[in-house]
Short mmCIF file of C-alpha atoms in Angstrom, two decimals:
data_model
loop_
_atom_site.label_atom_id
_atom_site.label_comp_id
_atom_site.label_asym_id
_atom_site.label_seq_id
_atom_site.Cartn_x
_atom_site.Cartn_y
_atom_site.Cartn_z
CA UNK A 1 -0.97 163.82 2.35
CA UNK A 2 -2.38 167.15 3.39
CA UNK A 3 0.10 170.46 3.50
CA UNK A 4 -1.02 173.57 5.34
CA UNK A 5 0.21 176.43 3.64
CA UNK A 6 -0.26 180.71 3.93
CA UNK A 7 -2.51 180.39 0.79
CA UNK A 8 -5.24 177.29 1.71
CA UNK A 9 -4.76 173.74 2.20
CA UNK A 10 -3.69 171.10 -0.12
CA UNK A 11 -3.45 167.15 -0.54
CA UNK A 12 -1.04 165.67 -2.77
CA UNK A 13 -2.81 163.79 -5.53
CA UNK A 14 -1.83 161.92 -8.74
CA UNK A 15 -2.53 163.66 -11.94
CA UNK A 16 -2.20 162.24 -15.32
CA UNK A 17 -1.63 164.33 -18.61
CA UNK A 18 -1.73 163.29 -22.05
CA UNK A 19 1.31 164.12 -24.53
CA UNK A 20 2.07 163.08 -27.62
CA UNK A 21 4.10 159.91 -26.05
CA UNK A 22 1.20 159.14 -24.44
CA UNK A 23 0.48 159.63 -20.97
CA UNK A 24 2.21 161.85 -18.20
CA UNK A 25 1.87 161.02 -14.51
CA UNK A 26 2.89 163.24 -11.52
CA UNK A 27 1.98 164.44 -8.47
CA UNK A 28 0.47 167.55 -7.46
CA UNK A 29 0.21 169.78 -4.40
CA UNK A 30 -2.30 172.36 -5.12
CA UNK A 31 -3.31 175.29 -3.33
CA UNK A 32 -6.18 177.65 -3.77
CA UNK A 33 -4.32 180.82 -4.08
CA UNK A 34 -0.90 180.16 -4.91
CA UNK A 35 1.83 182.51 -5.70
CA UNK A 36 2.44 179.97 -8.50
CA UNK A 37 3.59 176.76 -9.75
CA UNK A 38 7.11 174.79 -9.14
CA UNK A 39 7.67 172.07 -11.72
CA UNK A 40 9.86 169.47 -10.50
CA UNK A 41 11.92 167.74 -13.29
CA UNK A 42 13.92 164.59 -12.27
CA UNK A 43 16.93 163.28 -14.42
CA UNK A 44 17.60 160.73 -16.71
CA UNK A 45 16.41 156.77 -15.12
CA UNK A 46 15.47 158.49 -12.02
CA UNK A 47 11.62 159.17 -11.28
CA UNK A 48 9.33 161.97 -9.93
CA UNK A 49 9.45 160.48 -6.56
CA UNK A 50 12.79 161.68 -4.99
CA UNK A 51 11.06 165.43 -5.15
CA UNK A 52 7.99 164.31 -2.69
CA UNK A 53 9.23 165.74 0.23
CA UNK A 54 10.35 168.96 -1.83
CA UNK A 55 7.30 169.52 -3.48
CA UNK A 56 5.21 168.97 0.16
CA UNK A 57 7.60 172.06 1.54
CA UNK A 58 7.30 174.29 -1.59
CA UNK A 59 3.54 173.65 -0.89
CA UNK A 60 4.08 174.91 2.60
CA UNK A 61 5.32 178.23 1.41
CA UNK A 62 2.70 179.25 -0.73
CA UNK A 63 3.36 178.12 -4.19
CA UNK A 64 1.39 174.68 -5.76
CA UNK A 65 3.99 172.12 -7.11
CA UNK A 66 4.23 169.97 -9.84
CA UNK A 67 6.57 166.40 -9.73
CA UNK A 68 6.09 164.47 -12.92
CA UNK A 69 7.37 161.01 -14.48
CA UNK A 70 9.49 162.20 -17.84
CA UNK A 71 8.34 160.01 -20.74
CA UNK A 72 9.73 156.49 -20.94
CA UNK A 73 10.18 157.12 -17.09
CA UNK A 74 8.12 156.22 -13.73
CA UNK A 75 4.79 155.18 -15.03
CA UNK A 76 4.57 157.55 -17.53
CA UNK A 77 4.04 155.98 -20.66
CA UNK A 78 7.26 154.77 -22.60
CA UNK A 79 6.98 156.35 -26.38
CA UNK A 80 6.58 154.55 -28.85
CA UNK A 81 8.52 155.58 -31.46
CA UNK A 82 12.01 155.38 -29.08
CA UNK A 83 12.19 159.69 -29.16
CA UNK A 84 13.36 160.52 -25.93
CA UNK A 85 15.33 163.46 -27.61
CA UNK A 86 15.46 166.83 -25.74
CA UNK A 87 13.20 168.33 -27.89
CA UNK A 88 10.50 165.75 -27.53
CA UNK A 89 11.11 166.56 -23.75
CA UNK A 90 10.66 170.12 -23.84
CA UNK A 91 7.78 169.58 -25.53
CA UNK A 92 6.07 167.58 -22.76
CA UNK A 93 7.20 170.24 -20.35
CA UNK A 94 5.44 172.62 -22.47
CA UNK A 95 2.55 170.52 -22.13
CA UNK A 96 2.45 170.13 -18.53
CA UNK A 97 2.94 174.36 -18.08
CA UNK A 98 -0.03 174.39 -19.95
CA UNK A 99 -2.31 172.40 -17.12
CA UNK A 100 -0.67 174.45 -14.37
CA UNK A 101 -0.93 177.83 -12.84
CA UNK A 102 1.50 180.70 -13.69
CA UNK A 103 4.10 182.04 -12.99
CA UNK A 104 6.27 179.13 -13.15
CA UNK A 105 9.96 178.32 -11.54
CA UNK A 106 11.75 175.30 -12.88
CA UNK A 107 13.35 172.67 -10.69
CA UNK A 108 15.80 170.39 -12.67
CA UNK A 109 18.09 167.83 -11.86
CA UNK A 110 20.54 166.31 -14.18
CA UNK A 111 18.47 165.55 -17.39
CA UNK A 112 15.72 167.74 -16.31
CA UNK A 113 17.71 170.17 -15.67
CA UNK A 114 18.91 170.85 -19.30
CA UNK A 115 15.08 170.39 -20.45
CA UNK A 116 14.46 173.04 -18.00
CA UNK A 117 17.26 175.31 -20.07
CA UNK A 118 16.10 174.40 -23.80
CA UNK A 119 12.76 174.88 -22.44
CA UNK A 120 13.00 178.15 -20.94
CA UNK A 121 15.26 179.50 -24.13
CA UNK A 122 12.55 178.45 -26.52
CA UNK A 123 9.99 180.38 -24.51
CA UNK A 124 11.45 182.95 -22.83
CA UNK A 125 8.30 184.02 -20.81
CA UNK A 126 7.96 180.10 -19.98
CA UNK A 127 9.47 180.45 -15.90
CA UNK A 128 10.59 183.37 -13.46
CA UNK A 129 13.46 180.97 -12.16
CA UNK A 130 15.75 178.20 -12.68
CA UNK A 131 17.23 175.89 -10.02
CA UNK A 132 20.09 173.25 -11.78
CA UNK A 133 20.52 170.92 -9.46
CA UNK A 134 23.96 169.41 -10.06
CA UNK A 135 23.52 169.86 -13.80
CA UNK A 136 25.34 172.19 -16.16
CA UNK A 137 25.76 172.02 -19.85
CA UNK A 138 29.33 170.57 -20.42
CA UNK A 139 29.66 167.91 -17.81
CA UNK A 140 32.82 166.08 -17.02
CA UNK A 141 33.26 163.27 -19.07
CA UNK A 142 34.43 160.61 -16.59
CA UNK A 143 31.68 160.70 -14.37
CA UNK A 144 29.14 160.84 -16.98
CA UNK A 145 30.29 157.71 -18.65
CA UNK A 146 30.53 156.18 -15.14
CA UNK A 147 26.96 157.18 -14.69
CA UNK A 148 25.86 156.02 -18.41
CA UNK A 149 28.01 152.45 -17.50
CA UNK A 150 26.32 151.93 -14.50
CA UNK A 151 22.75 152.33 -16.18
CA UNK A 152 23.41 150.33 -18.66
CA UNK A 153 24.99 147.56 -16.29
CA UNK A 154 21.86 145.31 -15.44
CA UNK A 155 19.89 144.63 -18.56
CA UNK A 156 18.59 141.16 -17.29
CA UNK A 157 17.50 142.70 -13.90
CA UNK A 158 17.99 141.92 -10.45
CA UNK A 159 17.07 138.78 -8.84
CA UNK A 160 15.83 141.31 -5.56
CA UNK A 161 15.50 144.41 -3.81
CA UNK A 162 18.42 143.80 -1.97
CA UNK A 163 20.40 143.14 -5.20
CA UNK A 164 19.69 146.57 -6.76
CA UNK A 165 20.49 148.35 -3.69
CA UNK A 166 24.14 146.41 -3.27
CA UNK A 167 24.58 147.70 -7.24
CA UNK A 168 23.57 151.12 -6.15
CA UNK A 169 26.02 150.50 -3.05
CA UNK A 170 28.87 149.25 -5.04
CA UNK A 171 28.48 152.16 -7.66
CA UNK A 172 28.54 154.98 -4.81
CA UNK A 173 31.56 152.88 -3.39
CA UNK A 174 30.39 153.43 -0.21
CA UNK A 175 32.01 149.84 1.24
CA UNK A 176 28.89 148.26 1.74
CA UNK A 177 28.23 144.72 0.79
CA UNK A 178 24.96 143.15 1.04
CA UNK A 179 22.45 145.13 2.72
CA UNK A 180 19.35 143.85 3.81
CA UNK A 181 17.50 147.29 4.09
CA UNK A 182 17.16 148.99 0.36
CA UNK A 183 16.84 152.62 0.89
CA UNK A 184 13.42 154.08 1.34
CA UNK A 185 11.92 154.68 -2.09
CA UNK A 186 13.86 152.40 -4.35
CA UNK A 187 11.37 150.08 -5.04
CA UNK A 188 9.33 153.06 -6.91
CA UNK A 189 12.63 152.99 -9.21
CA UNK A 190 11.97 149.44 -10.02
CA UNK A 191 9.45 147.39 -11.99
CA UNK A 192 8.94 143.75 -12.08
CA UNK A 193 9.55 142.27 -15.19
CA UNK A 194 7.33 139.19 -17.02
CA UNK A 195 10.52 137.30 -15.85
CA UNK A 196 10.09 137.40 -12.69
CA UNK A 197 13.18 140.23 -12.00
CA UNK A 198 13.48 143.44 -10.94
CA UNK A 199 14.26 146.19 -13.30
CA UNK A 200 14.72 149.85 -13.44
CA UNK A 201 11.65 151.45 -13.88
CA UNK A 202 12.45 152.95 -17.50
CA UNK A 203 12.74 152.12 -21.00
CA UNK A 204 16.57 150.93 -22.17
CA UNK A 205 15.92 152.78 -25.38
CA UNK A 206 16.34 156.27 -23.65
CA UNK A 207 19.95 155.39 -23.42
CA UNK A 208 20.71 156.20 -27.24
CA UNK A 209 19.54 159.75 -26.61
CA UNK A 210 21.41 160.35 -23.26
CA UNK A 211 23.72 163.04 -22.59
CA UNK A 212 27.48 162.66 -24.38
CA UNK A 213 29.86 165.80 -23.65
CA UNK A 214 31.40 167.99 -26.41
CA UNK A 215 28.28 166.47 -28.72
CA UNK A 216 26.04 169.18 -30.52
CA UNK A 217 23.32 168.06 -27.94
CA UNK A 218 25.79 169.76 -25.43
CA UNK A 219 26.46 172.62 -27.18
CA UNK A 220 22.78 173.40 -28.26
CA UNK A 221 22.36 173.46 -24.39
CA UNK A 222 25.32 175.52 -23.42
CA UNK A 223 24.19 178.09 -26.20
CA UNK A 224 20.68 178.06 -24.84
CA UNK A 225 22.20 178.87 -20.64
CA UNK A 226 24.10 181.86 -22.58
CA UNK A 227 21.38 183.75 -23.39
CA UNK A 228 19.00 183.01 -20.16
CA UNK A 229 17.65 186.38 -18.84
CA UNK A 230 16.04 185.19 -15.61
CA UNK A 231 17.06 184.15 -12.13
CA UNK A 232 18.93 180.81 -12.01
CA UNK A 233 20.52 178.92 -8.95
CA UNK A 234 23.45 176.00 -9.77
CA UNK A 235 23.04 173.29 -6.75
CA UNK A 236 26.54 171.58 -7.33
CA UNK A 237 26.62 168.70 -5.29
CA UNK A 238 30.35 169.37 -3.13
CA UNK A 239 31.00 165.17 -4.06
CA UNK A 240 29.91 165.25 -7.93
CA UNK A 241 32.26 163.86 -10.52
CA UNK A 242 30.02 165.12 -12.93
CA UNK A 243 29.64 168.88 -12.24
CA UNK A 244 33.30 169.59 -10.09
CA UNK A 245 35.10 172.88 -9.32
CA UNK A 246 35.81 173.13 -12.68
CA UNK A 247 32.61 172.40 -14.08
CA UNK A 248 31.05 174.96 -11.63
CA UNK A 249 33.26 178.01 -12.57
CA UNK A 250 33.03 177.59 -15.91
CA UNK A 251 29.43 177.89 -15.36
CA UNK A 252 29.67 180.92 -13.80
CA UNK A 253 31.47 182.54 -16.38
CA UNK A 254 28.45 181.43 -18.95
CA UNK A 255 25.58 182.74 -17.04
CA UNK A 256 27.41 185.29 -15.03
CA UNK A 257 24.33 186.62 -13.12
CA UNK A 258 23.63 182.94 -12.02
CA UNK A 259 23.96 182.28 -8.20
CA UNK A 260 26.19 179.04 -7.25
CA UNK A 261 26.17 177.01 -4.31
CA UNK A 262 27.79 174.02 -3.52
CA UNK A 263 25.56 171.63 -1.57
CA UNK A 264 27.72 169.93 1.84
CA UNK A 265 28.13 165.90 1.02
CA UNK A 266 26.05 166.10 -1.87
CA UNK A 267 26.65 163.37 -5.18
CA UNK A 268 25.10 163.70 -8.11
CA UNK A 269 21.52 162.26 -7.85
CA UNK A 270 20.89 158.89 -9.17
CA UNK A 271 18.38 155.88 -8.86
CA UNK A 272 17.00 155.81 -5.22
CA UNK A 273 18.46 158.94 -4.35
CA UNK A 274 15.83 161.08 -2.30
CA UNK A 275 17.23 164.33 -2.95
CA UNK A 276 17.05 165.40 0.71
CA UNK A 277 20.24 167.35 0.64
CA UNK A 278 18.91 169.44 -1.70
CA UNK A 279 15.55 170.43 -0.98
CA UNK A 280 16.56 173.33 1.70
CA UNK A 281 18.71 174.81 -1.24
CA UNK A 282 15.83 174.78 -3.79
CA UNK A 283 13.57 176.02 -1.25
CA UNK A 284 15.44 178.69 -0.69
CA UNK A 285 15.41 179.91 -4.32
CA UNK A 286 12.27 179.55 -4.81
CA UNK A 287 11.53 181.65 -1.41
CA UNK A 288 14.04 184.43 -2.90
CA UNK A 289 11.58 184.67 -6.30
CA UNK A 290 8.95 185.03 -3.94
CA UNK A 291 10.59 188.16 -2.81
CA UNK A 292 11.07 189.70 -5.52
CA UNK A 293 7.33 189.12 -7.05
#
């Protein structure tokens, strides 16, 4: 895939970096003369693939873009020691930044947003802006538990892609029964196991480090967000039960300089989602940063 930009022509290419837990796999849209690099971080239980359209569009606007699978997700290595803590994910983010061209913009969905917040707090010169995609430091407990229950609900995997699609449809409550056409990109979120069944494309041990409201981890992210100085935008999904209006309001008080947008018809991104509803707000935020440079 080739993208024409104001600063050269680029093709998306696969990039593999070696980190503390093994390899990190990513997609890079690299311009010859970029304004900088937008680093796209996915949420827990997801992969880099929902960011493909966003990465390509960002490149059209003069930035390089890099979307990568977090450790234990997608085609990145599983951590031998099972370490999927936020400090470990921040370490991986810094490895990625060291391999890319600054200045950086961090775009993080869900867990990726928490990683971005902590990474920026630990390294205040890391990024010139943060876009948080339906994620705040203190999320709604009922919504979080619903997502975690879904992630843990199919330990034996699925007989088919159709069965996996049906599970997602039921979780989203869209009323569909079995579907003959799984959503585009679902295959990239699943792997065929030795048992001949389809399993989510992430290490199940990741759930032991998963976010839970009211914990020391959540408080740490909240403290880090309070110290953010760079431009921040929160893109809250209108239909999200993890970041409802009350949590959006609390974030606005926590980070008063943040721009807050509610994205019409958007849910919290989960496995198989393509992120398309968040594409334009992300690109608009990145373009706004370019105007300040």
